[in-house]
CSV table of N, CA and C in Angstrom, one decimal:
chain,number,residue,atom,x,y,z
A,1357,UNK,N,-57.2,25.2,31.9
A,1357,UNK,CA,-58.2,25.5,30.8
A,1357,UNK,C,-59.1,24.8,30.5
A,1358,UNK,N,-60.4,25.6,30.7
A,1358,UNK,CA,-61.4,25.0,30.3
A,1358,UNK,C,-61.8,24.3,29.0
A,1359,UNK,N,-62.7,23.6,29.0
A,1359,UNK,CA,-62.8,22.5,27.7
A,1359,UNK,C,-64.3,23.0,27.2
A,1360,UNK,N,-64.2,23.0,26.1
A,1360,UNK,CA,-65.5,23.3,25.2
A,1360,UNK,C,-65.7,21.9,24.4
A,1361,UNK,N,-66.6,21.2,24.6
A,1361,UNK,CA,-66.7,19.8,23.7
A,1361,UNK,C,-67.7,19.9,22.4
A,1362,UNK,N,-67.3,19.8,21.3
A,1362,UNK,CA,-68.1,20.3,20.0
A,1362,UNK,C,-68.8,18.9,19.9
A,1363,UNK,N,-69.9,18.8,19.6
A,1363,UNK,CA,-71.1,17.6,19.6
A,1363,UNK,C,-71.2,17.3,17.9
A,1364,UNK,N,-69.9,16.5,17.5
A,1364,UNK,CA,-70.0,16.3,16.1
A,1364,UNK,C,-69.1,15.6,15.8
A,1365,UNK,N,-68.8,14.5,14.9
A,1365,UNK,CA,-67.7,13.6,14.3
A,1365,UNK,C,-67.1,14.1,13.2
A,1366,UNK,N,-67.6,15.5,12.7
A,1366,UNK,CA,-67.1,15.8,11.7
A,1366,UNK,C,-65.8,16.8,11.8
A,1367,UNK,N,-65.0,16.2,11.5
A,1367,UNK,CA,-63.5,16.5,11.5
A,1367,UNK,C,-63.3,18.1,11.2
A,1368,UNK,N,-63.9,18.2,9.8
A,1368,UNK,CA,-64.0,19.5,9.2
A,1368,UNK,C,-64.8,20.5,9.7
A,1369,UNK,N,-66.0,20.3,10.5
A,1369,UNK,CA,-66.6,21.2,11.3
A,1369,UNK,C,-65.8,21.4,12.5
A,1370,UNK,N,-65.1,20.9,13.4
A,1370,UNK,CA,-64.5,20.5,14.3
A,1370,UNK,C,-63.2,21.8,14.2
A,1371,UNK,N,-62.7,21.5,13.4
A,1371,UNK,CA,-61.3,22.5,12.7
A,1371,UNK,C,-61.9,23.9,12.4
A,1372,UNK,N,-63.3,23.8,11.8
A,1372,UNK,CA,-63.7,25.5,11.5
A,1372,UNK,C,-64.1,26.0,12.8
A,1373,UNK,N,-64.5,25.2,13.5
A,1373,UNK,CA,-65.3,25.9,15.3
A,1373,UNK,C,-63.9,26.2,15.9
A,1374,UNK,N,-63.2,25.5,15.7
A,1374,UNK,CA,-61.6,26.0,16.6
A,1374,UNK,C,-61.2,27.0,16.0
A,1375,UNK,N,-60.9,27.3,14.7
A,1375,UNK,CA,-60.2,28.2,14.1
A,1375,UNK,C,-61.3,29.6,14.5
A,1376,UNK,N,-62.4,29.7,14.4
A,1376,UNK,CA,-63.5,30.7,14.6
A,1376,UNK,C,-63.2,31.2,16.0
A,1377,UNK,N,-63.3,30.0,17.0
A,1377,UNK,CA,-63.2,30.5,18.4
A,1377,UNK,C,-61.9,30.5,19.2
A,1378,UNK,N,-60.8,30.5,18.0
A,1378,UNK,CA,-59.3,30.3,18.5
A,1378,UNK,C,-59.0,31.4,19.8
A,1379,UNK,N,-59.7,32.8,19.7
A,1379,UNK,CA,-59.3,33.5,20.9
A,1379,UNK,C,-60.0,33.6,22.3
A,1380,UNK,N,-60.8,32.3,22.2
A,1380,UNK,CA,-61.4,32.3,23.4
A,1380,UNK,C,-60.7,31.4,24.3
A,1381,UNK,N,-60.7,31.5,25.8
A,1381,UNK,CA,-60.0,30.8,26.4
A,1381,UNK,C,-60.3,29.4,26.9
A,1382,UNK,N,-60.5,28.7,25.7
A,1382,UNK,CA,-61.2,27.6,26.0
A,1382,UNK,C,-60.3,26.7,25.0
A,1383,UNK,N,-60.2,25.0,25.5
A,1383,UNK,CA,-59.7,24.0,24.7
A,1383,UNK,C,-60.5,23.3,23.9
A,1384,UNK,N,-60.7,23.6,22.9
A,1384,UNK,CA,-62.1,23.2,22.0
A,1384,UNK,C,-61.6,21.8,21.7
A,1385,UNK,N,-62.6,20.8,21.9
A,1385,UNK,CA,-62.2,19.5,21.5
A,1385,UNK,C,-63.5,18.7,21.1
A,1386,UNK,N,-63.0,17.8,20.5
A,1386,UNK,CA,-64.2,16.8,19.8
A,1386,UNK,C,-64.7,15.8,20.8
A,1387,UNK,N,-65.9,15.4,20.6
A,1387,UNK,CA,-66.7,14.5,21.5
A,1387,UNK,C,-65.8,13.2,21.7
A,1388,UNK,N,-64.9,12.7,20.5
A,1388,UNK,CA,-64.2,11.8,20.8
A,1388,UNK,C,-63.1,11.9,21.6
A,1389,UNK,N,-62.4,12.8,21.6
A,1389,UNK,CA,-61.2,13.5,22.5
A,1389,UNK,C,-61.9,13.7,23.8
A,1390,UNK,N,-63.1,13.9,24.0
A,1390,UNK,CA,-63.8,13.8,25.6
A,1390,UNK,C,-64.2,12.6,26.1
A,1391,UNK,N,-64.2,11.3,25.1
A,1391,UNK,CA,-64.0,10.0,25.6
A,1391,UNK,C,-65.4,9.4,24.9
A,1392,UNK,N,-66.3,9.9,24.2
A,1392,UNK,CA,-67.5,9.8,23.8
A,1392,UNK,C,-67.6,9.6,22.4
A,1393,UNK,N,-68.0,8.4,21.6
A,1393,UNK,CA,-68.0,8.2,20.5
A,1393,UNK,C,-69.5,7.3,19.8
A,1394,UNK,N,-70.3,7.9,20.6
A,1394,UNK,CA,-71.9,7.4,20.3
A,1394,UNK,C,-72.4,8.4,19.1
A,1395,UNK,N,-73.5,7.8,18.3
A,1395,UNK,CA,-74.2,8.4,17.1
A,1395,UNK,C,-75.5,9.3,18.2
A,1396,UNK,N,-75.5,10.4,17.5
A,1396,UNK,CA,-76.6,11.5,18.2
A,1396,UNK,C,-77.8,11.2,17.0
A,1397,UNK,N,-79.0,10.7,17.5
A,1397,UNK,CA,-79.7,10.9,16.6
A,1397,UNK,C,-80.4,12.2,16.1
A,1398,UNK,N,-80.5,12.5,15.1
A,1398,UNK,CA,-81.0,14.0,14.6
A,1398,UNK,C,-82.3,13.7,14.3
A,1399,UNK,N,-83.5,13.6,15.2
A,1399,UNK,CA,-84.7,13.4,14.8
A,1399,UNK,C,-85.6,14.6,14.9
A,1400,UNK,N,-85.0,15.9,15.2
A,1400,UNK,CA,-85.6,17.1,14.9
A,1400,UNK,C,-86.3,17.6,13.6
A,1401,UNK,N,-87.2,18.5,13.6
A,1401,UNK,CA,-88.0,19.2,12.4
A,1401,UNK,C,-87.3,20.2,11.9
A,1402,UNK,N,-86.1,20.9,12.6
A,1402,UNK,CA,-85.5,22.0,12.0
A,1402,UNK,C,-83.9,21.8,12.7
A,1403,UNK,N,-83.2,22.7,11.7
A,1403,UNK,CA,-81.7,22.8,12.3
A,1403,UNK,C,-81.5,23.0,13.7
A,1404,UNK,N,-82.4,23.8,14.2
A,1404,UNK,CA,-82.2,24.4,15.6
A,1404,UNK,C,-82.4,23.1,16.5
A,1405,UNK,N,-83.4,22.5,16.4
A,1405,UNK,CA,-83.9,21.5,17.1
A,1405,UNK,C,-82.7,20.4,17.2
A,1406,UNK,N,-82.2,20.1,15.8
A,1406,UNK,CA,-81.4,18.9,15.9
A,1406,UNK,C,-80.1,19.2,16.4
A,1407,UNK,N,-79.8,20.5,16.8
A,1407,UNK,CA,-78.6,20.9,17.2
A,1407,UNK,C,-79.0,21.1,18.7
A,1408,UNK,N,-79.9,21.1,19.3
A,1408,UNK,CA,-80.4,21.1,20.6
A,1408,UNK,C,-80.4,19.7,20.9
A,1409,UNK,N,-80.9,18.7,20.2
A,1409,UNK,CA,-80.6,17.4,20.7
A,1409,UNK,C,-79.0,17.0,20.8
A,1410,UNK,N,-78.4,17.3,19.9
A,1410,UNK,CA,-77.1,16.8,20.0
A,1410,UNK,C,-76.3,17.3,21.3
A,1411,UNK,N,-76.7,18.8,21.6
A,1411,UNK,CA,-75.8,19.4,22.6
A,1411,UNK,C,-76.5,18.7,24.0
A,1412,UNK,N,-77.9,18.6,24.0
A,1412,UNK,CA,-78.4,17.5,25.3
A,1412,UNK,C,-77.9,16.4,25.5
A,1413,UNK,N,-77.8,15.6,24.4
A,1413,UNK,CA,-77.1,14.3,24.4
A,1413,UNK,C,-75.9,14.3,25.1
A,1414,UNK,N,-75.0,15.1,24.5
A,1414,UNK,CA,-73.5,14.9,24.8
A,1414,UNK,C,-73.3,15.5,26.4
A,1415,UNK,N,-74.4,16.6,26.8
A,1415,UNK,CA,-74.0,17.4,27.8
A,1415,UNK,C,-74.4,16.4,29.1
A,1416,UNK,N,-75.2,15.0,28.9
A,1416,UNK,CA,-75.5,14.4,29.8
A,1416,UNK,C,-74.2,13.7,29.9
A,1417,UNK,N,-73.0,13.4,29.1
A,1417,UNK,CA,-72.2,12.9,29.4
A,1417,UNK,C,-70.9,13.4,29.7
A,1418,UNK,N,-70.8,14.8,29.7
A,1418,UNK,CA,-69.5,15.6,30.2
A,1418,UNK,C,-69.9,16.3,31.0
A,1419,UNK,N,-68.7,16.9,31.8
A,1419,UNK,CA,-68.9,17.9,33.0
A,1419,UNK,C,-68.4,19.3,32.5
A,1420,UNK,N,-68.7,19.5,31.3
A,1420,UNK,CA,-68.1,20.8,30.7
A,1420,UNK,C,-68.9,21.4,29.6
A,1421,UNK,N,-68.5,22.5,29.1
A,1421,UNK,CA,-69.6,23.1,28.2
A,1421,UNK,C,-69.5,22.2,26.9
A,1422,UNK,N,-70.7,22.3,26.2
A,1422,UNK,CA,-71.2,21.7,25.1
A,1422,UNK,C,-71.4,22.9,23.6
A,1423,UNK,N,-70.9,22.7,22.6
A,1423,UNK,CA,-71.5,23.5,21.6
A,1423,UNK,C,-71.8,22.5,20.4
A,1424,UNK,N,-73.1,22.7,20.0
A,1424,UNK,CA,-73.4,21.9,18.8
A,1424,UNK,C,-74.1,22.7,17.6
A,1425,UNK,N,-74.0,22.2,16.3
A,1425,UNK,CA,-75.0,23.0,15.4
A,1425,UNK,C,-75.6,22.1,14.4
A,1426,UNK,N,-76.2,22.6,13.5
A,1426,UNK,CA,-76.8,21.7,12.7
A,1426,UNK,C,-77.2,22.6,11.3
A,1427,UNK,N,-76.7,22.1,10.2
A,1427,UNK,CA,-76.7,22.8,9.2
A,1427,UNK,C,-77.1,22.2,8.2
A,1428,UNK,N,-77.6,22.7,6.6
A,1428,UNK,CA,-77.4,21.9,5.4
A,1428,UNK,C,-77.9,23.0,4.4
A,1429,UNK,N,-78.2,22.3,3.0
A,1429,UNK,CA,-78.6,23.2,2.0
A,1429,UNK,C,-80.2,23.4,2.1
A,1430,UNK,N,-80.4,24.6,1.8
A,1430,UNK,CA,-81.8,25.1,1.6
A,1430,UNK,C,-81.9,25.5,0.0
A,1431,UNK,N,-82.8,25.0,-1.0
A,1431,UNK,CA,-82.8,25.6,-2.3
A,1431,UNK,C,-84.4,26.1,-2.5
A,1432,UNK,N,-84.3,27.4,-2.6
A,1432,UNK,CA,-85.6,27.8,-2.9
A,1432,UNK,C,-86.5,27.5,-4.0
A,1433,UNK,N,-85.9,27.1,-5.1
A,1433,UNK,CA,-86.5,26.2,-6.3
A,1433,UNK,C,-87.3,25.0,-5.7
A,1434,UNK,N,-86.5,24.5,-4.8
A,1434,UNK,CA,-87.2,23.1,-4.1
A,1434,UNK,C,-87.8,23.3,-2.7
A,1435,UNK,N,-88.5,24.5,-2.7
A,1435,UNK,CA,-89.2,24.8,-1.7
A,1435,UNK,C,-88.3,24.7,-0.1
A,1436,UNK,N,-87.0,24.8,-0.3
A,1436,UNK,CA,-86.3,24.8,1.0
A,1436,UNK,C,-85.8,23.3,1.3
A,1437,UNK,N,-86.1,22.3,0.1
A,1437,UNK,CA,-85.3,21.1,0.4
A,1437,UNK,C,-83.7,21.2,-0.1
A,1438,UNK,N,-83.1,20.4,0.3
A,1438,UNK,CA,-83.3,19.2,1.0
A,1438,UNK,C,-83.2,19.5,2.5
A,1439,UNK,N,-82.4,20.4,2.8
A,1439,UNK,CA,-82.9,21.0,4.3
A,1439,UNK,C,-82.2,20.1,5.3
A,1440,UNK,N,-82.9,19.9,6.5
A,1440,UNK,CA,-82.4,18.7,7.7
A,1440,UNK,C,-82.0,17.6,7.0
A,1441,UNK,N,-82.5,17.5,5.7
A,1441,UNK,CA,-82.2,16.1,5.2
A,1441,UNK,C,-80.8,16.0,4.3
A,1442,UNK,N,-80.3,17.0,4.4
A,1442,UNK,CA,-79.1,17.3,3.2
A,1442,UNK,C,-78.1,16.2,3.1
A,1443,UNK,N,-77.7,15.8,4.5
A,1443,UNK,CA,-76.7,14.5,4.5
A,1443,UNK,C,-77.1,13.6,4.0
A,1444,UNK,N,-78.5,13.0,3.8
A,1444,UNK,CA,-79.2,11.7,3.6
A,1444,UNK,C,-80.0,12.1,2.1
A,1445,UNK,N,-79.8,13.0,1.5
A,1445,UNK,CA,-80.7,13.1,0.4
A,1445,UNK,C,-80.3,12.4,-0.7
A,1446,UNK,N,-79.1,12.3,-0.8
A,1446,UNK,CA,-78.6,11.1,-2.1
A,1446,UNK,C,-78.4,10.0,-1.6
A,1447,UNK,N,-78.8,9.6,-0.5
A,1447,UNK,CA,-78.5,8.2,0.2
A,1447,UNK,C,-77.6,8.2,1.2
A,1448,UNK,N,-77.8,7.5,2.2
A,1448,UNK,CA,-77.3,7.3,3.4
A,1448,UNK,C,-75.6,7.2,3.1
A,1449,UNK,N,-75.1,6.5,2.2
A,1449,UNK,CA,-73.6,6.7,1.9
A,1449,UNK,C,-72.8,7.4,0.8
A,1450,UNK,N,-73.8,8.2,-0.1
A,1450,UNK,CA,-73.6,8.8,-0.9
A,1450,UNK,C,-72.2,9.8,-0.7
A,1451,UNK,N,-71.3,9.8,-2.0
A,1451,UNK,CA,-70.5,10.9,-1.7
A,1451,UNK,C,-70.7,12.6,-2.1
A,1452,UNK,N,-70.1,13.4,-1.7
A,1452,UNK,CA,-70.3,14.7,-2.1
A,1452,UNK,C,-70.3,14.7,-3.5
A,1453,UNK,N,-69.9,14.2,-4.6
A,1453,UNK,CA,-70.0,13.9,-6.0
A,1453,UNK,C,-71.4,13.8,-6.2
A,1454,UNK,N,-71.9,12.4,-5.6
A,1454,UNK,CA,-73.0,12.0,-5.8
A,1454,UNK,C,-74.2,13.1,-5.3
A,1455,UNK,N,-73.9,13.8,-4.4
A,1455,UNK,CA,-75.0,14.3,-3.7
A,1455,UNK,C,-75.2,15.7,-4.6
A,1456,UNK,N,-74.0,16.2,-5.2
A,1456,UNK,CA,-73.9,17.4,-5.8
A,1456,UNK,C,-75.1,17.2,-7.4
A,1457,UNK,N,-74.6,15.8,-7.9
A,1457,UNK,CA,-75.2,15.4,-9.2
A,1457,UNK,C,-76.7,15.2,-9.0
A,1458,UNK,N,-77.0,14.7,-7.9
A,1458,UNK,CA,-78.6,14.6,-7.5
A,1458,UNK,C,-79.2,15.8,-7.5
A,1459,UNK,N,-78.7,16.9,-6.9
A,1459,UNK,CA,-79.3,18.1,-7.0
A,1459,UNK,C,-79.3,18.5,-8.2
A,1460,UNK,N,-78.3,18.9,-8.9
A,1460,UNK,CA,-78.0,19.2,-10.3
A,1460,UNK,C,-79.1,18.7,-11.3
A,1461,UNK,N,-79.4,17.4,-11.0
A,1461,UNK,CA,-80.0,16.4,-12.1
A,1461,UNK,C,-81.6,16.9,-11.5
A,1462,UNK,N,-82.1,17.6,-10.6
A,1462,UNK,CA,-83.4,17.6,-10.2
A,1462,UNK,C,-84.1,18.2,-11.4
């Protein structure tokens, strides 16, 4: 069976993608399962650019298909913020509760 490597360290995202694509004839695995545990810098200006950066970085190391995505929270009232900065909006190591609190208290 052909492998499809997901360019993410997020186990929840991996499980979601595995569930969505479960009918496809691929073994969907994490980048760690493929033998790669490096950080991929997300320095793009859009979700699409960040997904492409992740896919290209991982593809250089594997000999199979790669799937990458990037997403975040865009709040109209905040002009689309935090957008691509969602994960770091409340601080690099903020919990989900701290992130929610920061947004609610704006």
